[in-house]
Amino acid sequence: MKLLSLPLALLLLCSVPSLARPGRKASLRKPPLYKTEAEHIALVKSGKLPGYFNKADLSKSPVLSAPSALLMEYDTGEVLYESAADTKRYPASTTKILTALLFAENTKPDDIVMCTDPAVLNVEPSSLHIKLKERFRAGQLLYGFLLRSANDGGVVIADHVSGSVPAFAQKMNERAAQIGATSSHFVNPHGLHDPNHYTTARDLALMTRIALQNPRFADAVSIPRRTISRSLNFKDLVVESKAKKGFYDVVAGADGVKTGFTNPARHCYVGSATRNGRRLLAIILAAPSSGVGDAVPLIEWGFARYSAKTVAVEGQRAAWVPTRLGTEGRVAAQASQTLHVTQDRLHPTKIETRIEPTANTAPIQKGQEVGALIVLRDGKQIARVPLQATQAIPRSVVRSTSRSPWLWVTLAGVGGATLFILRQRQLAQARRARARRRQKTMPPPMPDDLSPQYNFPSQKP
């Protein structure tokens, strides 16, 4: 038995890589080598390999399979990378980003949303398998809609917000135009294929950036797996993003956002990651095999190539801003948001800030916008952060009265009248003085009883 056990032990040792080579994992393999870089790029473009970037040479852009892609700095909206970003593409389920934003803007988390349209039961998956008359709280439906990418949930949302899918689509187009996504057009809330339903990588980035500024939307996509509550279908409570294993579990700081796929649209993905307070958004459209496979290297390249400079911190005093007609001549102003500005590690630029006050006439309320922090790169404005008053400044009665034009008219009138009266008094006093002097120089009048008496001689006849 001892002679037989030794060969068996050797056989087992050789057949199990983790035992044969201590300290190394069996799953780790060296990447395949190709004859030329062009061959490697061709395999990426065909979707046979995921995208990549050269860590040793960050000056080279990432190699991606998607024909349309864009990388955006969330804080400022700066575009760090783009490829065919203005080409119109089918967005598939990334459409749900705009749908969810409108839902969050037009409901409260505890609002009750009920499925009333029997047609919802026939909507193509992915779905939440919503039943007729089933009810959700709006916050729970938002989780399920985004993480499950539930097309039936999109129809329920459209009916609840606008009464019908066409009316909601019109609302989507209006909201997209407000955001600046002017090259997009939507006809449904879920992204199932329609030739008149399209967007661009740039428009999708703009819409995602606004959506992430909504706290409810940002919360809904930040965690890739949740358990929701609902009124009828208790067998389908766990919802999970399809990008959990490929993106959330791979990218440090991953916090969103949405997958998408239809045959005409191919693979789409909108990815978000935040590190040290700095957030990057990656938009991938029409990838042949994996939108996530392109989003990961694009975001990693962005963090590696660009550093971040903090120019404003929410709640910290940023400047003193002058005021008018207040009890104080200035007010302390704080930044309304934290702002990071990217710096290209290969081509550093000059970042400057200046304060732009508004016409701040008292009274000023605490929290009122009193100006802006303007951020300049090489003399060109790239960002604007609103500044808010840290305290209330009441109106000063003295200062406000002294600035009134009617006050000066009144004072001028009173002053003129006063001068006129004083002048008349002076003239009267002068007249009286002259009269007194004349009286002193004239001889006194002779009284009648002192008049001389003359006696004329009498005449005799």
CSV table of C-alpha atoms in Angstrom, one decimal:
chain,number,residue,atom,x,y,z
A,1,MET,CA,0.0,0.0,0.0
A,2,LYS,CA,2.9,2.4,0.7
A,3,LEU,CA,4.3,1.7,-2.8
A,4,LEU,CA,0.9,2.5,-4.3
A,5,SER,CA,0.3,5.6,-2.3
A,6,LEU,CA,3.4,7.4,-3.5
A,7,PRO,CA,2.6,7.4,-7.2
A,8,LEU,CA,-1.0,8.3,-6.4
A,9,ALA,CA,0.2,11.2,-4.3
A,10,LEU,CA,2.5,12.4,-7.1
A,11,LEU,CA,-0.4,12.1,-9.6
A,12,LEU,CA,-2.7,14.2,-7.4
A,13,LEU,CA,0.1,16.7,-6.9
A,14,CYS,CA,0.6,17.2,-10.6
A,15,SER,CA,-3.0,17.3,-11.5
A,16,VAL,CA,-4.0,20.1,-9.1
A,17,PRO,CA,-2.3,23.4,-10.0
A,18,SER,CA,-2.9,25.0,-6.7
A,19,LEU,CA,-1.1,22.1,-5.0
A,20,ALA,CA,1.7,21.7,-7.6
A,21,ARG,CA,2.6,25.4,-7.4
A,22,PRO,CA,2.2,26.8,-3.9
A,23,GLY,CA,1.5,30.5,-3.7
A,24,ARG,CA,-0.2,30.8,-7.1
A,25,LYS,CA,-3.9,30.7,-8.0
A,26,ALA,CA,-5.0,28.2,-10.6
A,27,SER,CA,-7.3,30.9,-12.1
A,28,LEU,CA,-4.5,33.3,-12.9
A,29,ARG,CA,-3.3,33.0,-16.5
A,30,LYS,CA,-0.9,35.0,-18.5
A,31,PRO,CA,-2.7,37.1,-21.2
A,32,PRO,CA,-2.3,35.7,-24.7
A,33,LEU,CA,0.5,37.3,-26.8
A,34,TYR,CA,-0.2,38.4,-30.3
A,35,LYS,CA,2.2,39.0,-33.2
A,36,THR,CA,1.4,42.7,-33.5
A,37,GLU,CA,-0.5,45.5,-31.7
A,38,ALA,CA,-2.6,45.9,-34.8
A,39,GLU,CA,-3.8,42.3,-34.5
A,40,HIS,CA,-4.6,42.8,-30.8
A,41,ILE,CA,-6.6,46.0,-31.7
A,42,ALA,CA,-8.5,44.1,-34.4
A,43,LEU,CA,-9.6,41.5,-31.9
A,44,VAL,CA,-10.8,44.2,-29.6
A,45,LYS,CA,-12.7,45.9,-32.3
A,46,SER,CA,-14.4,42.7,-33.3
A,47,GLY,CA,-15.5,42.1,-29.7
A,48,LYS,CA,-13.3,39.0,-29.2
A,49,LEU,CA,-11.2,40.8,-26.5
A,50,PRO,CA,-12.2,43.4,-24.0
A,51,GLY,CA,-11.0,47.0,-24.3
A,52,TYR,CA,-7.7,48.0,-22.8
A,53,PHE,CA,-5.2,50.8,-22.3
A,54,ASN,CA,-1.5,50.9,-22.2
A,55,LYS,CA,-0.5,51.6,-18.5
A,56,ALA,CA,3.0,52.3,-19.5
A,57,ASP,CA,2.0,55.0,-22.0
A,58,LEU,CA,-1.0,57.0,-20.8
A,59,SER,CA,-0.7,59.4,-23.8
A,60,LYS,CA,-2.3,56.7,-25.9
A,61,SER,CA,-6.1,56.6,-25.8
A,62,PRO,CA,-7.9,53.4,-24.7
A,63,VAL,CA,-8.6,50.8,-27.3
A,64,LEU,CA,-12.3,50.1,-27.2
A,65,SER,CA,-14.7,47.9,-29.2
A,66,ALA,CA,-17.6,50.4,-29.1
A,67,PRO,CA,-17.8,52.8,-32.1
A,68,SER,CA,-19.3,55.5,-29.8
A,69,ALA,CA,-17.9,56.3,-26.4
A,70,LEU,CA,-17.3,59.2,-24.0
A,71,LEU,CA,-15.6,59.8,-20.7
A,72,MET,CA,-16.9,62.8,-18.6
A,73,GLU,CA,-15.8,64.5,-15.4
A,74,TYR,CA,-18.9,64.5,-13.3
A,75,ASP,CA,-18.3,67.7,-11.3
A,76,THR,CA,-17.5,70.0,-14.2
A,77,GLY,CA,-19.0,68.1,-17.2
A,78,GLU,CA,-15.6,68.2,-18.9
A,79,VAL,CA,-15.1,65.6,-21.6
A,80,LEU,CA,-11.9,63.7,-21.2
A,81,TYR,CA,-12.3,61.2,-24.0
A,82,GLU,CA,-14.7,60.9,-26.9
A,83,SER,CA,-15.2,58.8,-30.0
A,84,ALA,CA,-18.1,59.4,-32.4
A,85,ALA,CA,-19.9,61.0,-29.4
A,86,ASP,CA,-22.4,62.9,-31.6
A,87,THR,CA,-23.4,59.9,-33.8
A,88,LYS,CA,-27.0,58.9,-33.2
A,89,ARG,CA,-27.3,55.4,-31.8
A,90,TYR,CA,-30.0,53.2,-30.3
A,91,PRO,CA,-29.8,53.4,-26.5
A,92,ALA,CA,-31.6,50.2,-25.5
A,93,SER,CA,-32.2,50.1,-21.8
A,94,THR,CA,-29.9,53.1,-21.0
A,95,THR,CA,-33.2,54.9,-21.9
A,96,LYS,CA,-34.3,54.1,-18.4
A,97,ILE,CA,-31.9,56.7,-17.0
A,98,LEU,CA,-34.1,59.5,-18.2
A,99,THR,CA,-37.3,57.6,-17.3
A,100,ALA,CA,-36.1,57.0,-13.8
A,101,LEU,CA,-35.1,60.7,-13.5
A,102,LEU,CA,-38.6,61.8,-14.4
A,103,PHE,CA,-40.1,59.3,-12.1
A,104,ALA,CA,-38.0,60.6,-9.2
A,105,GLU,CA,-38.8,64.2,-10.0
A,106,ASN,CA,-42.5,63.6,-10.2
A,107,THR,CA,-43.1,61.3,-7.2
A,108,LYS,CA,-42.2,60.9,-3.5
A,109,PRO,CA,-40.7,57.7,-2.2
A,110,ASP,CA,-43.9,56.7,-0.4
A,111,ASP,CA,-46.3,57.4,-3.2
A,112,ILE,CA,-48.4,54.4,-4.2
A,113,VAL,CA,-48.1,53.3,-7.8
A,114,MET,CA,-50.5,50.7,-9.1
A,115,CYS,CA,-50.5,48.8,-12.4
A,116,THR,CA,-53.8,49.5,-14.1
A,117,ASP,CA,-53.1,48.6,-17.7
A,118,PRO,CA,-53.5,44.9,-18.7
A,119,ALA,CA,-51.1,45.5,-21.7
A,120,VAL,CA,-48.3,45.6,-19.1
A,121,LEU,CA,-48.5,41.9,-18.8
A,122,ASN,CA,-47.4,41.4,-22.4
A,123,VAL,CA,-44.4,43.8,-22.4
A,124,GLU,CA,-41.2,42.1,-23.5
A,125,PRO,CA,-38.7,41.1,-20.8
A,126,SER,CA,-36.6,42.0,-18.8
A,127,SER,CA,-39.4,42.5,-16.4
A,128,LEU,CA,-40.5,42.5,-12.8
A,129,HIS,CA,-43.5,40.2,-13.7
A,130,ILE,CA,-45.9,42.9,-12.5
A,131,LYS,CA,-49.4,41.7,-12.0
A,132,LEU,CA,-52.6,43.7,-12.8
A,133,LYS,CA,-53.6,45.9,-9.8
A,134,GLU,CA,-50.2,45.2,-8.1
A,135,ARG,CA,-49.1,48.2,-6.1
A,136,PHE,CA,-45.6,49.5,-5.2
A,137,ARG,CA,-44.2,52.3,-3.3
A,138,ALA,CA,-42.5,54.7,-5.7
A,139,GLY,CA,-39.1,54.2,-4.1
A,140,GLN,CA,-39.3,50.4,-4.3
A,141,LEU,CA,-40.5,50.5,-7.9
A,142,LEU,CA,-37.5,52.8,-8.7
A,143,TYR,CA,-35.1,50.2,-7.3
A,144,GLY,CA,-36.7,47.3,-9.2
A,145,PHE,CA,-37.0,49.3,-12.5
A,146,LEU,CA,-33.4,50.3,-12.6
A,147,LEU,CA,-31.7,47.2,-11.3
A,148,ARG,CA,-33.8,44.6,-13.0
A,149,SER,CA,-34.1,46.9,-16.1
A,150,ALA,CA,-37.8,46.1,-16.0
A,151,ASN,CA,-39.6,47.1,-19.2
A,152,ASP,CA,-43.0,46.5,-17.6
A,153,GLY,CA,-42.0,48.8,-14.8
A,154,GLY,CA,-41.3,51.5,-17.4
A,155,VAL,CA,-44.8,51.3,-18.7
A,156,VAL,CA,-46.3,51.4,-15.2
A,157,ILE,CA,-44.1,54.5,-14.5
A,158,ALA,CA,-45.3,56.2,-17.8
A,159,ASP,CA,-48.9,55.6,-17.0
A,160,HIS,CA,-48.5,56.9,-13.4
A,161,VAL,CA,-46.6,60.1,-14.3
A,162,SER,CA,-48.3,61.0,-17.6
A,163,GLY,CA,-51.3,58.8,-18.1
A,164,SER,CA,-50.0,57.0,-21.2
A,165,VAL,CA,-46.7,56.0,-22.9
A,166,PRO,CA,-47.0,58.6,-25.7
A,167,ALA,CA,-47.7,61.4,-23.3
A,168,PHE,CA,-44.7,60.3,-21.2
A,169,ALA,CA,-42.5,60.1,-24.2
A,170,GLN,CA,-43.3,63.7,-25.0
A,171,LYS,CA,-42.3,64.6,-21.4
A,172,MET,CA,-39.1,62.7,-21.9
A,173,ASN,CA,-38.2,64.7,-25.0
A,174,GLU,CA,-39.1,68.0,-23.3
A,175,ARG,CA,-36.8,67.1,-20.3
A,176,ALA,CA,-34.0,66.0,-22.6
A,177,ALA,CA,-34.2,69.4,-24.4
A,178,GLN,CA,-34.0,71.2,-21.0
A,179,ILE,CA,-30.9,69.3,-20.1
A,180,GLY,CA,-29.3,70.1,-23.5
A,181,ALA,CA,-29.6,66.6,-25.1
A,182,THR,CA,-30.9,68.0,-28.3
A,183,SER,CA,-29.8,65.2,-30.6
A,184,SER,CA,-32.0,62.6,-28.9
A,185,HIS,CA,-35.6,61.5,-29.5
A,186,PHE,CA,-37.6,59.0,-27.4
A,187,VAL,CA,-40.8,57.2,-28.1
A,188,ASN,CA,-41.0,54.8,-25.1
A,189,PRO,CA,-39.9,54.6,-21.5
A,190,HIS,CA,-37.9,51.4,-21.7
A,191,GLY,CA,-35.7,51.4,-24.8
A,192,LEU,CA,-37.2,48.5,-26.7
A,193,HIS,CA,-36.3,49.0,-30.3
A,194,ASP,CA,-37.9,51.7,-32.4
A,195,PRO,CA,-36.2,53.4,-35.4
A,196,ASN,CA,-37.3,56.8,-34.1
A,197,HIS,CA,-35.9,56.2,-30.6
A,198,TYR,CA,-32.2,57.3,-30.4
A,199,THR,CA,-29.6,59.3,-28.6
A,200,THR,CA,-25.9,60.0,-28.7
A,201,ALA,CA,-23.0,59.3,-26.3
A,202,ARG,CA,-22.8,63.0,-25.4
A,203,ASP,CA,-26.5,63.4,-24.8
A,204,LEU,CA,-26.6,60.3,-22.7
A,205,ALA,CA,-23.7,61.6,-20.6
A,206,LEU,CA,-25.5,64.9,-20.1
A,207,MET,CA,-28.7,63.2,-19.0
A,208,THR,CA,-26.8,60.8,-16.7
A,209,ARG,CA,-25.0,63.7,-15.0
A,210,ILE,CA,-28.3,65.4,-14.2
A,211,ALA,CA,-29.9,62.2,-13.1
A,212,LEU,CA,-27.1,61.5,-10.6
A,213,GLN,CA,-27.7,64.9,-9.1
A,214,ASN,CA,-31.1,63.6,-8.0
A,215,PRO,CA,-30.5,61.9,-4.6
A,216,ARG,CA,-33.2,59.3,-5.2
A,217,PHE,CA,-31.8,58.3,-8.5
A,218,ALA,CA,-28.2,58.2,-7.3
A,219,ASP,CA,-29.2,56.1,-4.3
A,220,ALA,CA,-31.1,53.6,-6.6
A,221,VAL,CA,-28.1,52.8,-8.7
A,222,SER,CA,-25.4,53.0,-6.0
A,223,ILE,CA,-26.0,49.4,-4.8
A,224,PRO,CA,-26.3,46.7,-7.4
A,225,ARG,CA,-28.5,44.3,-5.4
A,226,ARG,CA,-31.6,44.9,-3.3
A,227,THR,CA,-34.7,43.2,-1.9
A,228,ILE,CA,-37.8,45.2,-2.7
A,229,SER,CA,-41.4,45.0,-1.3
A,230,ARG,CA,-44.5,44.7,-3.4
A,231,SER,CA,-48.2,43.8,-3.0
A,232,LEU,CA,-48.8,40.7,-5.0
A,233,ASN,CA,-45.8,38.9,-6.5
A,234,PHE,CA,-43.9,37.8,-3.4
A,235,LYS,CA,-41.8,35.3,-5.4
A,236,ASP,CA,-39.8,38.0,-7.2
A,237,LEU,CA,-38.4,40.3,-4.6
A,238,VAL,CA,-34.6,40.3,-5.2
A,239,VAL,CA,-33.4,42.6,-8.0
A,240,GLU,CA,-29.8,42.7,-9.2
A,241,SER,CA,-27.9,44.7,-11.8
A,242,LYS,CA,-26.5,42.7,-14.7
A,243,ALA,CA,-23.3,44.6,-14.3
A,244,LYS,CA,-22.7,43.5,-10.7
A,245,LYS,CA,-20.0,41.0,-11.4
A,246,GLY,CA,-18.5,42.7,-14.4
A,247,PHE,CA,-18.4,46.3,-13.1
A,248,TYR,CA,-19.4,46.8,-9.5
A,249,ASP,CA,-17.2,44.0,-8.3
A,250,VAL,CA,-14.3,45.0,-10.5
A,251,VAL,CA,-14.0,48.8,-10.5
A,252,ALA,CA,-13.0,50.4,-7.3
A,253,GLY,CA,-15.6,53.0,-6.2
A,254,ALA,CA,-18.2,51.8,-8.7
A,255,ASP,CA,-21.6,53.4,-8.1
A,256,GLY,CA,-23.7,53.0,-11.2
A,257,VAL,CA,-25.3,53.2,-13.6
A,258,LYS,CA,-27.1,51.1,-16.3
A,259,THR,CA,-26.8,48.3,-18.8
A,260,GLY,CA,-28.6,48.1,-22.1
A,261,PHE,CA,-29.0,45.6,-25.0
A,262,THR,CA,-31.1,45.0,-28.0
A,263,ASN,CA,-30.0,43.4,-31.3
A,264,PRO,CA,-30.1,46.7,-33.2
A,265,ALA,CA,-28.5,48.7,-30.4
A,266,ARG,CA,-25.9,46.0,-29.5
A,267,HIS,CA,-24.3,46.3,-26.0
A,268,CYS,CA,-24.6,49.6,-24.2
A,269,TYR,CA,-23.4,50.7,-20.8
A,270,VAL,CA,-23.2,53.8,-18.7
A,271,GLY,CA,-20.7,53.4,-15.8
A,272,SER,CA,-19.9,55.6,-12.9
A,273,ALA,CA,-17.1,55.4,-10.3
A,274,THR,CA,-16.1,57.7,-7.5
A,275,ARG,CA,-12.7,57.8,-5.8
A,276,ASN,CA,-11.6,60.4,-3.2
A,277,GLY,CA,-14.7,62.4,-4.0
A,278,ARG,CA,-14.0,62.6,-7.7
A,279,ARG,CA,-16.5,60.9,-10.1
A,280,LEU,CA,-16.1,59.8,-13.7
A,281,LEU,CA,-18.8,58.8,-16.1
A,282,ALA,CA,-18.2,56.4,-19.0
A,283,ILE,CA,-20.7,56.1,-21.8
A,284,ILE,CA,-20.5,53.1,-24.2
A,285,LEU,CA,-22.8,52.6,-27.2
A,286,ALA,CA,-23.1,49.8,-29.8
A,287,ALA,CA,-20.3,47.6,-28.5
A,288,PRO,CA,-20.2,44.3,-30.3
A,289,SER,CA,-20.0,42.0,-27.3
A,290,SER,CA,-19.6,43.9,-23.9
A,291,GLY,CA,-20.3,47.4,-23.0
A,292,VAL,CA,-18.9,46.8,-19.5
A,293,GLY,CA,-15.8,45.4,-21.1
A,294,ASP,CA,-15.2,48.9,-22.6
A,295,ALA,CA,-16.4,50.9,-19.7
A,296,VAL,CA,-13.9,49.4,-17.2
A,297,PRO,CA,-10.7,50.3,-19.1
A,298,LEU,CA,-12.1,53.7,-20.1
A,299,ILE,CA,-12.7,54.7,-16.5
A,300,GLU,CA,-9.4,53.2,-15.3
A,301,TRP,CA,-7.6,55.2,-17.9
A,302,GLY,CA,-9.4,58.3,-16.8
A,303,PHE,CA,-8.3,57.9,-13.2
A,304,ALA,CA,-4.7,57.1,-14.3
A,305,ARG,CA,-4.3,59.9,-16.8
A,306,TYR,CA,-6.0,62.7,-14.9
A,307,SER,CA,-5.5,63.9,-11.4
A,308,ALA,CA,-8.0,66.1,-9.5
A,309,LYS,CA,-7.6,69.4,-7.8
A,310,THR,CA,-10.2,70.4,-5.2
A,311,VAL,CA,-11.2,74.0,-5.7
A,312,ALA,CA,-14.3,74.1,-3.5
A,313,VAL,CA,-15.7,72.1,-0.5
A,314,GLU,CA,-19.4,72.2,0.3
A,315,GLY,CA,-20.1,74.1,3.4
A,316,GLN,CA,-16.7,75.8,3.7
A,317,ARG,CA,-16.3,79.5,3.6
A,318,ALA,CA,-15.0,80.5,0.2
A,319,ALA,CA,-15.1,84.3,0.2
A,320,TRP,CA,-16.5,87.6,1.6
A,321,VAL,CA,-19.1,89.2,-0.6
A,322,PRO,CA,-20.1,92.9,-0.3
A,323,THR,CA,-23.6,93.9,0.5
A,324,ARG,CA,-25.7,97.0,0.2
A,325,LEU,CA,-28.1,98.7,2.6
A,326,GLY,CA,-27.4,96.1,5.3
A,327,THR,CA,-26.3,96.3,8.9
A,328,GLU,CA,-23.0,94.8,7.7
A,329,GLY,CA,-21.1,95.8,4.6
A,330,ARG,CA,-20.2,92.2,3.7
A,331,VAL,CA,-21.3,88.6,4.3
A,332,ALA,CA,-19.4,85.4,4.5
A,333,ALA,CA,-20.2,83.0,1.6
A,334,GLN,CA,-19.8,79.3,1.4
A,335,ALA,CA,-19.6,76.9,-1.5
A,336,SER,CA,-22.9,75.1,-2.3
A,337,GLN,CA,-21.1,72.0,-3.6
A,338,THR,CA,-17.8,70.3,-3.6
A,339,LEU,CA,-15.9,70.7,-6.9
A,340,HIS,CA,-13.0,68.8,-8.3
A,341,VAL,CA,-11.2,70.0,-11.4
A,342,THR,CA,-9.2,67.5,-13.5
A,343,GLN,CA,-5.5,68.1,-14.3
A,344,ASP,CA,-3.9,66.2,-17.1
A,345,ARG,CA,-0.8,64.6,-15.6
A,346,LEU,CA,1.0,64.8,-19.0
A,347,HIS,CA,0.0,68.4,-19.8
A,348,PRO,CA,-0.4,70.4,-16.6
A,349,THR,CA,-2.5,73.6,-16.8
A,350,LYS,CA,-3.0,76.7,-14.7
A,351,ILE,CA,-6.1,76.6,-12.5
A,352,GLU,CA,-7.4,79.9,-11.1
A,353,THR,CA,-10.5,81.0,-9.2
A,354,ARG,CA,-12.3,84.4,-8.9
A,355,ILE,CA,-15.3,85.6,-7.0
A,356,GLU,CA,-18.3,87.0,-8.9
A,357,PRO,CA,-20.7,88.7,-6.5
A,358,THR,CA,-24.3,89.4,-7.4
A,359,ALA,CA,-26.3,92.6,-6.6
A,360,ASN,CA,-26.8,91.8,-2.9
A,361,THR,CA,-29.2,94.3,-1.4
A,362,ALA,CA,-30.3,93.6,2.2
A,363,PRO,CA,-32.2,92.0,3.7
A,364,ILE,CA,-30.2,88.8,2.9
A,365,GLN,CA,-31.4,85.4,4.1
A,366,LYS,CA,-29.1,82.7,5.4
A,367,GLY,CA,-28.5,80.2,2.5
A,368,GLN,CA,-29.4,82.8,-0.1
A,369,GLU,CA,-27.2,82.8,-3.3
A,370,VAL,CA,-24.9,85.9,-3.1
A,371,GLY,CA,-22.4,85.1,-5.8
A,372,ALA,CA,-20.4,82.5,-7.6
A,373,LEU,CA,-16.9,81.0,-7.5
A,374,ILE,CA,-15.7,81.0,-11.1
A,375,VAL,CA,-13.0,78.4,-12.0
A,376,LEU,CA,-10.7,79.2,-14.9
A,377,ARG,CA,-8.3,76.9,-16.7
A,378,ASP,CA,-5.6,78.8,-18.6
A,379,GLY,CA,-7.9,81.9,-18.4
A,380,LYS,CA,-11.0,80.1,-19.8
A,381,GLN,CA,-14.0,79.4,-17.6
A,382,ILE,CA,-14.7,75.8,-17.0
A,383,ALA,CA,-16.9,75.7,-13.9
A,384,ARG,CA,-19.2,77.9,-11.7
A,385,VAL,CA,-20.0,77.1,-8.1
A,386,PRO,CA,-22.9,79.1,-6.5
A,387,LEU,CA,-22.0,80.8,-3.2
A,388,GLN,CA,-24.5,81.0,-0.3
A,389,ALA,CA,-24.7,83.4,2.6
A,390,THR,CA,-23.7,81.8,5.9
A,391,GLN,CA,-25.7,84.3,7.9
A,392,ALA,CA,-28.7,86.6,7.6
A,393,ILE,CA,-28.0,90.3,7.0
A,394,PRO,CA,-31.0,92.6,8.0
A,395,ARG,CA,-31.7,95.9,6.3
A,396,SER,CA,-30.2,99.0,7.9
A,397,VAL,CA,-32.8,101.8,8.4
A,398,VAL,CA,-30.1,104.4,8.3
A,399,ARG,CA,-28.3,103.1,5.3
A,400,SER,CA,-31.4,102.3,3.3
A,401,THR,CA,-33.0,105.7,4.1
A,402,SER,CA,-29.8,107.6,3.2
A,403,ARG,CA,-29.8,105.9,-0.2
A,404,SER,CA,-33.4,106.9,-1.0
A,405,PRO,CA,-33.7,109.6,-3.8
A,406,TRP,CA,-36.9,111.0,-2.2
A,407,LEU,CA,-34.9,111.7,0.9
A,408,TRP,CA,-32.5,113.9,-0.9
A,409,VAL,CA,-35.4,115.7,-2.7
A,410,THR,CA,-37.0,116.3,0.7
A,411,LEU,CA,-33.8,117.4,2.3
A,412,ALA,CA,-33.2,119.8,-0.6
A,413,GLY,CA,-36.6,121.3,-0.2
A,414,VAL,CA,-36.3,121.6,3.5
A,415,GLY,CA,-32.8,123.0,3.2
A,416,GLY,CA,-33.9,125.6,0.6
A,417,ALA,CA,-36.9,126.7,2.7
A,418,THR,CA,-34.7,127.0,5.8
A,419,LEU,CA,-32.2,129.1,3.9
A,420,PHE,CA,-35.0,131.3,2.6
A,421,ILE,CA,-36.4,131.8,6.0
A,422,LEU,CA,-32.9,132.6,7.5
A,423,ARG,CA,-32.3,135.0,4.7
A,424,GLN,CA,-35.6,136.8,5.2
A,425,ARG,CA,-34.8,137.1,8.9
A,426,GLN,CA,-31.4,138.6,8.1
A,427,LEU,CA,-33.0,141.1,5.7
A,428,ALA,CA,-35.5,142.0,8.3
A,429,GLN,CA,-32.8,142.5,10.9
A,430,ALA,CA,-30.9,144.7,8.5
A,431,ARG,CA,-33.9,146.9,7.8
A,432,ARG,CA,-34.5,147.3,11.5
A,433,ALA,CA,-30.9,148.2,12.1
A,434,ARG,CA,-30.9,150.9,9.3
A,435,ALA,CA,-34.1,152.3,10.8
A,436,ARG,CA,-32.4,152.6,14.2
A,437,ARG,CA,-29.4,154.4,12.7
A,438,ARG,CA,-31.6,157.0,10.9
A,439,GLN,CA,-33.4,157.7,14.1
A,440,LYS,CA,-30.2,158.5,15.8
A,441,THR,CA,-29.0,161.1,13.2
A,442,MET,CA,-32.3,163.2,12.9
A,443,PRO,CA,-32.9,166.1,15.4
A,444,PRO,CA,-35.6,165.6,17.8
A,445,PRO,CA,-38.9,167.3,16.9
A,446,MET,CA,-39.7,170.6,18.7
A,447,PRO,CA,-42.8,170.3,21.0
A,448,ASP,CA,-45.7,172.7,20.4
A,449,ASP,CA,-45.6,174.4,23.9
A,450,LEU,CA,-42.0,175.5,23.3
A,451,SER,CA,-42.7,177.3,20.0
A,452,PRO,CA,-41.7,181.0,20.1
A,453,GLN,CA,-44.5,183.5,20.9
A,454,TYR,CA,-44.6,186.7,18.9
A,455,ASN,CA,-46.5,189.8,20.1
A,456,PHE,CA,-47.5,192.0,17.3
A,457,PRO,CA,-48.2,195.7,18.1
A,458,SER,CA,-51.8,196.5,18.2
A,459,GLN,CA,-53.0,198.9,15.6
A,460,LYS,CA,-55.1,201.7,16.6
A,461,PRO,CA,-57.7,203.0,14.4
